[in-house]
Short mmCIF file of C-alpha atoms in Angstrom, two decimals:
data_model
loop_
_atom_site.label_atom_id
_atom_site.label_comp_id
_atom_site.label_asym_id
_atom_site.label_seq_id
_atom_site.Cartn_x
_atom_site.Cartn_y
_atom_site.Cartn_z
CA UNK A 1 -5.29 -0.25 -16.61
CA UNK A 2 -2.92 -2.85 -14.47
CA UNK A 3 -5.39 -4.60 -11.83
CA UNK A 4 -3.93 -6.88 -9.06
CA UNK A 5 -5.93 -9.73 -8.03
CA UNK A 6 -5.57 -11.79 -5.01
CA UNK A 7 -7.86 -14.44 -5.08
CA UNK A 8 -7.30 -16.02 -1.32
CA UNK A 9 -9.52 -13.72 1.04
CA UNK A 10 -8.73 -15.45 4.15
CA UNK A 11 -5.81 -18.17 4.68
CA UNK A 12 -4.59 -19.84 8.05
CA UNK A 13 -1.47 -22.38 8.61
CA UNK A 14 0.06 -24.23 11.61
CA UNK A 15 2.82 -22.50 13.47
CA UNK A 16 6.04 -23.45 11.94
CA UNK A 17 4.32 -24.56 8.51
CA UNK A 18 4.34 -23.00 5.42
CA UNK A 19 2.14 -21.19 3.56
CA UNK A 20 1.51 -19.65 0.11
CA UNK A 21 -0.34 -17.19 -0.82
CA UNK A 22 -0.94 -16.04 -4.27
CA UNK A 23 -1.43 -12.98 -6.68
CA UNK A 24 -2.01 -12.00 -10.39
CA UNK A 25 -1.97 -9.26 -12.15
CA UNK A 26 -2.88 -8.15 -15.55
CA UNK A 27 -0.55 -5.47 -17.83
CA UNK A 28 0.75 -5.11 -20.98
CA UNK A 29 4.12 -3.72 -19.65
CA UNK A 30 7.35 -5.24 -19.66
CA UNK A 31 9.33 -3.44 -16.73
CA UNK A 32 7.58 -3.25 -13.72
CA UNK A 33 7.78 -3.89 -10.42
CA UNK A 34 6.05 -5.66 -7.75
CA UNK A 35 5.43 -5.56 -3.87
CA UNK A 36 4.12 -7.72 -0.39
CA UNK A 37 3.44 -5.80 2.10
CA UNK A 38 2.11 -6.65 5.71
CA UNK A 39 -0.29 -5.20 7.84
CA UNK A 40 -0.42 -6.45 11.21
CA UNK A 41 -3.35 -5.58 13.58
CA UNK A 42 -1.75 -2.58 14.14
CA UNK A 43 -2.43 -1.43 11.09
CA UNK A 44 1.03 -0.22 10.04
CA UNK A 45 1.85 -1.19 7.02
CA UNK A 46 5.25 -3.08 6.23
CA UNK A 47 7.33 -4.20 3.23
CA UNK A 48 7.87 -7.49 3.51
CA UNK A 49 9.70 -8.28 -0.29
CA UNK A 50 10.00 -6.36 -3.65
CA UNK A 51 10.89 -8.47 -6.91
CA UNK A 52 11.70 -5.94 -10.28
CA UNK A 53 10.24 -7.54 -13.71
CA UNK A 54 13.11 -7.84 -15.52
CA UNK A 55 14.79 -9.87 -12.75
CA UNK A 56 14.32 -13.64 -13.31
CA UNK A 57 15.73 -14.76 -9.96
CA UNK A 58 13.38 -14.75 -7.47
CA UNK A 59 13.26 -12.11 -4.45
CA UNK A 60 14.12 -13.85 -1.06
CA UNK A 61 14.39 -12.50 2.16
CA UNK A 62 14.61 -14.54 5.08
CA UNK A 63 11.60 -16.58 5.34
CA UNK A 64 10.12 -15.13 2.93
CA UNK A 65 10.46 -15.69 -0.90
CA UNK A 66 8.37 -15.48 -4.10
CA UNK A 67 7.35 -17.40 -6.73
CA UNK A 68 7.49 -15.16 -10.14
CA UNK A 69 6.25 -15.95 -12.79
CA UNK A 70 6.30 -13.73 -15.43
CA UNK A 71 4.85 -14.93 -18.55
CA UNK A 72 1.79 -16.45 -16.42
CA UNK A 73 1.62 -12.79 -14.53
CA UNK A 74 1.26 -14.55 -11.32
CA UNK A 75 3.63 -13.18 -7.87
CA UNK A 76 2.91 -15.79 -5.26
CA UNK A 77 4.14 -15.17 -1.24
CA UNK A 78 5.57 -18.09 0.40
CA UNK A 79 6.02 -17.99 4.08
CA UNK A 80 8.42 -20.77 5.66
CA UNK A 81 8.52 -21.75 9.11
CA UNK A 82 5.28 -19.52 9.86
CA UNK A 83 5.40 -17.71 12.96
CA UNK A 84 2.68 -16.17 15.18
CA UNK A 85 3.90 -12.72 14.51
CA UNK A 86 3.27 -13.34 11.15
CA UNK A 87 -0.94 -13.47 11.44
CA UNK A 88 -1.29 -10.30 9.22
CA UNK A 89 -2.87 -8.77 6.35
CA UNK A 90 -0.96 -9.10 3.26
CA UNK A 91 -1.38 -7.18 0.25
CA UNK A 92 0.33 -7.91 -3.05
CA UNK A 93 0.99 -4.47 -5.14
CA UNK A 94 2.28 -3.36 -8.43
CA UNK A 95 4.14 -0.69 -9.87
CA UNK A 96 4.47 1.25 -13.51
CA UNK A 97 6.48 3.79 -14.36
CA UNK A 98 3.93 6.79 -13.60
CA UNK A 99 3.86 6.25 -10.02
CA UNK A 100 1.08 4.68 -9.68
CA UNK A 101 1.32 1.50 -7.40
CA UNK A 102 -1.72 -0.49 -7.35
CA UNK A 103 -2.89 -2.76 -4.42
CA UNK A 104 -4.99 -6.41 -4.45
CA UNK A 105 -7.70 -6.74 -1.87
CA UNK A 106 -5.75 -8.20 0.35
CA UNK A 107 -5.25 -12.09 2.20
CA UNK A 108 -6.21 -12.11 5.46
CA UNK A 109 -2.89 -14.82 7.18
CA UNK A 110 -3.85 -16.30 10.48
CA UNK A 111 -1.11 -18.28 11.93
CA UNK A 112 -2.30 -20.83 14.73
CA UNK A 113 -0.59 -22.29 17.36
CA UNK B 1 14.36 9.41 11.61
CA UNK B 2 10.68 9.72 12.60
CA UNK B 3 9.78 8.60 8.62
CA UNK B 4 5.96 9.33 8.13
CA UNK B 5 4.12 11.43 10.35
CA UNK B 6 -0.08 11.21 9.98
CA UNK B 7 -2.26 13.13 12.55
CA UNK B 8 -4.92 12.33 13.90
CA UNK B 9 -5.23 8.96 14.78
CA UNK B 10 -8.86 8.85 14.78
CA UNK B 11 -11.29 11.61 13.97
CA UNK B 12 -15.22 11.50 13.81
CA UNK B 13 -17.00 14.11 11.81
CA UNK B 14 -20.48 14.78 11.11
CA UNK B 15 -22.12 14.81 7.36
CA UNK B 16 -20.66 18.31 5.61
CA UNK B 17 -18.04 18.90 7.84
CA UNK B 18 -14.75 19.75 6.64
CA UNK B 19 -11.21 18.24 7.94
CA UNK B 20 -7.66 18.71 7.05
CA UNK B 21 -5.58 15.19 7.88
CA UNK B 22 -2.24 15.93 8.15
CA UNK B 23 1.30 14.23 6.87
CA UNK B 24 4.64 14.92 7.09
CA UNK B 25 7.88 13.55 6.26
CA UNK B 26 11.80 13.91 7.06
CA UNK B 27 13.56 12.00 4.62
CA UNK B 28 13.72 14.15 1.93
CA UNK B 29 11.42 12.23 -0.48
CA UNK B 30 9.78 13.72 -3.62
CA UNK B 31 6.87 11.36 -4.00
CA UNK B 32 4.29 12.01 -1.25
CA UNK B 33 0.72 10.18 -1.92
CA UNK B 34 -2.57 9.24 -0.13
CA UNK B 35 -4.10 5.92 -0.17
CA UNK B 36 -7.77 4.63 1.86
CA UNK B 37 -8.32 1.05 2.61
CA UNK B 38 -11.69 -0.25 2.86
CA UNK B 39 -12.66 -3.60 3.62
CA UNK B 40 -12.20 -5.87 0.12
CA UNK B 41 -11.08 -3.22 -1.49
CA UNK B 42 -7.25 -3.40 -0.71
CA UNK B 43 -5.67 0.44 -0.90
CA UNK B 44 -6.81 2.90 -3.81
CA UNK B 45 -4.79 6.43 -4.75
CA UNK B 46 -6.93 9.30 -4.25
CA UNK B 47 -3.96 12.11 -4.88
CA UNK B 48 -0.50 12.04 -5.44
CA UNK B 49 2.33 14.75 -5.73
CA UNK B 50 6.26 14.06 -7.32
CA UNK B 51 7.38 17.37 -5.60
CA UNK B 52 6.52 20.71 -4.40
CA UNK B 53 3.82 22.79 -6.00
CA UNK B 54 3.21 19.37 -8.22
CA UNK B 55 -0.03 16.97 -7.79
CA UNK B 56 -2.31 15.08 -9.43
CA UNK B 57 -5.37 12.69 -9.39
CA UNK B 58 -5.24 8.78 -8.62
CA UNK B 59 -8.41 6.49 -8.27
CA UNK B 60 -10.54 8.07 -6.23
CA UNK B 61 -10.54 11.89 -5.73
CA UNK B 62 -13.60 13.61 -5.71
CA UNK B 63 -14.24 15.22 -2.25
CA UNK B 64 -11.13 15.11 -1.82
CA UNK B 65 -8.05 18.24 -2.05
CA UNK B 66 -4.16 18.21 -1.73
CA UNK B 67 -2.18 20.98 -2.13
CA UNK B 68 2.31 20.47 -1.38
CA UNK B 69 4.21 23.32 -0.64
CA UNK B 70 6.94 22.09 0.79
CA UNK B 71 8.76 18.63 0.57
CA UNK B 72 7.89 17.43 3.92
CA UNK B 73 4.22 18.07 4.14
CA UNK B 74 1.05 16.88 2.10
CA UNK B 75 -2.09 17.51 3.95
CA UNK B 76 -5.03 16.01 2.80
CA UNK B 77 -8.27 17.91 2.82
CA UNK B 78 -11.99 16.34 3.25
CA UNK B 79 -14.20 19.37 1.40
CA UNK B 80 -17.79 18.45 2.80
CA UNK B 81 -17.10 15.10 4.93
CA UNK B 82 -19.30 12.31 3.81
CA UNK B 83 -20.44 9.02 5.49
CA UNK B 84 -18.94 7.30 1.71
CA UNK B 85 -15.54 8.59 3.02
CA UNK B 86 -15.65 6.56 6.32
CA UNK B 87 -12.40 5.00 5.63
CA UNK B 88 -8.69 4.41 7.03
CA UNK B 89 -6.44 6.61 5.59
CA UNK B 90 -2.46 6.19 4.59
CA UNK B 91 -0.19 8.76 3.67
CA UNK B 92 2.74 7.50 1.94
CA UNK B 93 6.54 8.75 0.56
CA UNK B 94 8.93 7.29 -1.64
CA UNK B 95 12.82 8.41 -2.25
CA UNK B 96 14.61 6.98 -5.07
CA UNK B 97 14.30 5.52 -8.24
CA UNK B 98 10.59 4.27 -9.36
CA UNK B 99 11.36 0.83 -8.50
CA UNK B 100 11.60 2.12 -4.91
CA UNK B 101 8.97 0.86 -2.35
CA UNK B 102 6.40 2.88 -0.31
CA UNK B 103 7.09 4.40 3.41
CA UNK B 104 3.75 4.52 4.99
CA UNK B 105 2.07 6.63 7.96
CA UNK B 106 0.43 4.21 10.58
CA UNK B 107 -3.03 5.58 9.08
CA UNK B 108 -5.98 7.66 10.48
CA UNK B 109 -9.26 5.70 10.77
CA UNK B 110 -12.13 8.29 10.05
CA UNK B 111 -16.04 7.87 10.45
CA UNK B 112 -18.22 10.28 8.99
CA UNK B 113 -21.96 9.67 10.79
#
Protein backbone atom coordinates (compact mmCIF):
# COMPACT_ATOMS: atom_id res chain seq x y z
CA UNK A 1 0.00 0.00 0.00
CA UNK A 2 1.53 3.67 -1.06
CA UNK A 3 1.83 5.72 2.39
CA UNK A 4 2.76 9.48 2.31
CA UNK A 5 4.78 10.75 5.04
CA UNK A 6 5.34 14.24 6.02
CA UNK A 7 7.64 14.41 8.66
CA UNK A 8 7.46 18.41 9.58
CA UNK A 9 4.26 18.73 11.90
CA UNK A 10 4.50 22.33 12.44
CA UNK A 11 6.88 24.87 10.42
CA UNK A 12 6.98 28.83 10.61
CA UNK A 13 9.18 31.39 8.38
CA UNK A 14 9.63 35.21 8.21
CA UNK A 15 7.41 37.11 5.85
CA UNK A 16 9.10 37.32 2.58
CA UNK A 17 11.49 34.22 3.37
CA UNK A 18 11.42 30.99 2.12
CA UNK A 19 10.49 27.93 3.26
CA UNK A 20 10.56 24.17 2.51
CA UNK A 21 8.66 21.77 3.47
CA UNK A 22 9.08 18.18 2.76
CA UNK A 23 7.35 14.76 1.89
CA UNK A 24 8.04 11.02 1.13
CA UNK A 25 6.35 8.48 0.02
CA UNK A 26 6.77 4.83 -0.37
CA UNK A 27 5.47 2.68 -3.76
CA UNK A 28 6.58 0.32 -5.99
CA UNK A 29 4.92 2.12 -9.01
CA UNK A 30 6.46 3.85 -11.72
CA UNK A 31 3.67 6.34 -13.05
CA UNK A 32 2.10 8.20 -10.55
CA UNK A 33 1.27 11.33 -9.63
CA UNK A 34 1.62 13.67 -6.85
CA UNK A 35 -0.19 16.71 -5.14
CA UNK A 36 0.18 20.04 -2.44
CA UNK A 37 -2.67 21.17 -1.44
CA UNK A 38 -3.53 24.09 1.05
CA UNK A 39 -5.88 24.49 3.65
CA UNK A 40 -6.22 27.79 5.02
CA UNK A 41 -8.19 28.43 8.30
CA UNK A 42 -11.04 28.30 6.37
CA UNK A 43 -10.79 25.02 5.87
CA UNK A 44 -11.25 24.89 2.09
CA UNK A 45 -9.03 23.00 0.61
CA UNK A 46 -6.80 24.26 -2.43
CA UNK A 47 -4.39 22.89 -5.05
CA UNK A 48 -1.53 24.60 -4.81
CA UNK A 49 0.93 22.33 -7.50
CA UNK A 50 0.67 18.84 -9.18
CA UNK A 51 4.03 17.20 -10.57
CA UNK A 52 3.25 13.63 -12.84
CA UNK A 53 6.10 10.82 -12.18
CA UNK A 54 7.31 10.42 -15.34
CA UNK A 55 8.02 14.17 -15.68
CA UNK A 56 11.63 14.99 -14.66
CA UNK A 57 11.26 18.77 -14.75
CA UNK A 58 10.05 20.05 -11.81
CA UNK A 59 6.36 21.55 -11.32
CA UNK A 60 6.50 25.40 -10.76
CA UNK A 61 3.90 27.72 -10.32
CA UNK A 62 4.49 31.07 -9.24
CA UNK A 63 6.05 31.02 -5.95
CA UNK A 64 5.73 27.87 -5.58
CA UNK A 65 7.90 24.96 -6.93
CA UNK A 66 8.99 21.41 -5.98
CA UNK A 67 11.80 19.56 -5.44
CA UNK A 68 11.28 15.84 -7.04
CA UNK A 69 13.06 13.46 -6.52
CA UNK A 70 12.22 10.37 -7.79
CA UNK A 71 14.57 7.66 -7.14
CA UNK A 72 14.86 8.98 -3.35
CA UNK A 73 10.74 9.10 -3.34
CA UNK A 74 10.91 12.39 -1.70
CA UNK A 75 8.31 15.63 -3.15
CA UNK A 76 9.48 18.61 -1.17
CA UNK A 77 7.25 22.22 -1.24
CA UNK A 78 9.24 25.25 -1.50
CA UNK A 79 7.58 28.51 -0.84
CA UNK A 80 9.52 31.78 -2.05
CA UNK A 81 8.92 35.13 -0.92
CA UNK A 82 6.42 33.75 1.89
CA UNK A 83 3.45 35.72 2.34
CA UNK A 84 0.96 36.04 5.24
CA UNK A 85 -1.78 34.57 3.22
CA UNK A 86 0.19 31.73 2.93
CA UNK A 87 -0.03 30.53 6.97
CA UNK A 88 -1.94 27.29 6.01
CA UNK A 89 -2.16 23.69 6.31
CA UNK A 90 -0.42 21.87 3.67
CA UNK A 91 -0.87 18.42 2.77
CA UNK A 92 1.31 16.50 0.34
CA UNK A 93 -0.85 13.62 -1.59
CA UNK A 94 -0.35 10.86 -3.99
CA UNK A 95 -2.04 9.26 -6.69
CA UNK A 96 -2.20 5.53 -8.48
CA UNK A 97 -4.00 4.53 -11.11
CA UNK A 98 -7.17 3.10 -9.10
CA UNK A 99 -8.24 6.33 -7.85
CA UNK A 100 -7.11 6.24 -4.85
CA UNK A 101 -5.22 9.50 -3.76
CA UNK A 102 -3.61 9.24 -0.51
CA UNK A 103 -2.90 12.19 1.91
CA UNK A 104 0.29 12.84 4.59
CA UNK A 105 -0.67 14.20 7.95
CA UNK A 106 -0.22 17.35 7.09
CA UNK A 107 2.51 20.60 7.95
CA UNK A 108 1.06 23.05 9.82
CA UNK A 109 2.93 26.74 7.78
CA UNK A 110 2.78 29.78 9.96
CA UNK A 111 4.08 32.76 8.23
CA UNK A 112 5.10 35.71 10.68
CA UNK A 113 5.36 39.12 10.17
CA UNK B 1 -19.91 27.23 -11.78
CA UNK B 2 -20.81 26.63 -8.12
CA UNK B 3 -18.11 23.37 -8.25
CA UNK B 4 -18.76 21.31 -4.98
CA UNK B 5 -21.71 21.72 -3.01
CA UNK B 6 -21.56 20.01 0.84
CA UNK B 7 -24.52 20.66 3.27
CA UNK B 8 -24.52 21.17 6.32
CA UNK B 9 -21.89 23.12 7.54
CA UNK B 10 -21.97 21.88 10.94
CA UNK B 11 -24.23 19.25 12.42
CA UNK B 12 -24.26 17.76 16.07
CA UNK B 13 -25.84 14.41 16.61
CA UNK B 14 -26.32 12.32 19.52
CA UNK B 15 -24.81 8.54 19.91
CA UNK B 16 -27.12 6.21 17.33
CA UNK B 17 -28.48 8.81 15.44
CA UNK B 18 -28.56 8.63 11.84
CA UNK B 19 -27.58 11.58 9.22
CA UNK B 20 -27.43 11.90 5.55
CA UNK B 21 -24.52 14.72 4.56
CA UNK B 22 -25.13 15.85 1.37
CA UNK B 23 -22.87 16.67 -1.97
CA UNK B 24 -23.40 17.78 -5.17
CA UNK B 25 -21.64 18.77 -8.16
CA UNK B 26 -22.12 20.69 -11.66
CA UNK B 27 -19.25 19.99 -13.65
CA UNK B 28 -20.01 16.92 -15.03
CA UNK B 29 -17.36 14.81 -13.23
CA UNK B 30 -17.42 10.97 -12.93
CA UNK B 31 -15.28 10.53 -9.87
CA UNK B 32 -17.20 11.70 -6.77
CA UNK B 33 -15.44 10.58 -3.27
CA UNK B 34 -15.54 11.28 0.52
CA UNK B 35 -12.61 12.00 2.60
CA UNK B 36 -12.52 12.93 6.89
CA UNK B 37 -9.66 14.75 8.33
CA UNK B 38 -8.76 14.27 11.81
CA UNK B 39 -6.13 15.88 13.60
CA UNK B 40 -2.55 13.95 12.58
CA UNK B 41 -4.18 11.94 10.52
CA UNK B 42 -4.16 14.04 7.22
CA UNK B 43 -7.45 12.95 4.93
CA UNK B 44 -8.47 9.12 4.63
CA UNK B 45 -11.13 7.66 1.77
CA UNK B 46 -14.04 6.21 3.34
CA UNK B 47 -16.14 5.64 -0.17
CA UNK B 48 -15.65 6.42 -3.55
CA UNK B 49 -17.82 6.13 -6.82
CA UNK B 50 -16.31 6.45 -10.82
CA UNK B 51 -19.98 7.01 -12.01
CA UNK B 52 -23.55 6.44 -11.51
CA UNK B 53 -24.86 3.31 -9.89
CA UNK B 54 -20.86 2.53 -9.30
CA UNK B 55 -19.05 2.68 -5.67
CA UNK B 56 -16.76 1.21 -3.66
CA UNK B 57 -14.77 1.08 -0.33
CA UNK B 58 -11.59 3.30 0.56
CA UNK B 59 -9.84 3.36 4.08
CA UNK B 60 -12.26 3.72 6.37
CA UNK B 61 -15.91 2.67 5.75
CA UNK B 62 -17.63 0.93 8.28
CA UNK B 63 -20.61 3.02 9.60
CA UNK B 64 -20.54 4.52 6.84
CA UNK B 65 -23.10 4.21 3.28
CA UNK B 66 -23.00 5.88 -0.25
CA UNK B 67 -25.22 5.17 -2.77
CA UNK B 68 -24.85 7.60 -6.63
CA UNK B 69 -27.64 7.80 -8.74
CA UNK B 70 -27.01 10.46 -10.62
CA UNK B 71 -23.71 12.27 -11.69
CA UNK B 72 -24.12 15.27 -9.64
CA UNK B 73 -24.99 13.90 -6.28
CA UNK B 74 -23.19 11.50 -3.70
CA UNK B 75 -24.72 11.72 -0.34
CA UNK B 76 -23.03 10.27 2.36
CA UNK B 77 -24.92 8.40 5.01
CA UNK B 78 -23.89 8.05 8.92
CA UNK B 79 -25.92 4.52 9.83
CA UNK B 80 -25.89 4.79 13.79
CA UNK B 81 -23.76 8.15 14.44
CA UNK B 82 -20.88 7.49 16.71
CA UNK B 83 -18.70 9.80 18.93
CA UNK B 84 -15.44 7.78 16.74
CA UNK B 85 -16.99 9.61 13.71
CA UNK B 86 -16.60 13.16 15.19
CA UNK B 87 -14.73 14.34 12.26
CA UNK B 88 -14.61 17.08 9.34
CA UNK B 89 -15.85 15.80 6.37
CA UNK B 90 -14.84 16.52 2.44
CA UNK B 91 -16.63 15.55 -0.46
CA UNK B 92 -14.59 15.61 -3.47
CA UNK B 93 -14.93 15.31 -7.68
CA UNK B 94 -12.54 14.85 -10.28
CA UNK B 95 -13.08 15.29 -14.31
CA UNK B 96 -10.48 14.08 -16.55
CA UNK B 97 -7.81 11.84 -16.92
CA UNK B 98 -6.39 10.06 -13.54
CA UNK B 99 -3.63 12.40 -13.32
CA UNK B 100 -6.33 15.03 -12.73
CA UNK B 101 -6.45 16.76 -9.25
CA UNK B 102 -9.28 16.80 -6.64
CA UNK B 103 -12.22 19.61 -6.47
CA UNK B 104 -13.19 19.73 -2.91
CA UNK B 105 -16.46 20.84 -0.86
CA UNK B 106 -15.50 23.42 1.94
CA UNK B 107 -16.26 20.38 4.44
CA UNK B 108 -18.89 19.71 7.20
CA UNK B 109 -17.43 19.55 10.74
CA UNK B 110 -19.59 16.91 12.69
CA UNK B 111 -19.59 16.03 16.54
CA UNK B 112 -21.24 13.07 17.65
CA UNK B 113 -21.66 13.50 21.80
Amino acid sequence: AQTVTQSQPEMSVQEAETVTLSCTYDTSENNYYLFWYKQPPSRQMILVIRQEAYKQQNATENRFSVNFQKAAKSFSLKISDSQLGDTAMYFCAFKFYNNDMRFGAGTRLTVKP
Amino acid sequence: NAGVTQTPKFQVLKTGQSMTLQCAQDMNHEYMSWYRQDPGMGLRLIHYSVGAGITDQGEVPNGYNVSRSTTEDFPLRLLSAAPSQTSVYFCASRGGGVGSPLHFGNGTRLTVT
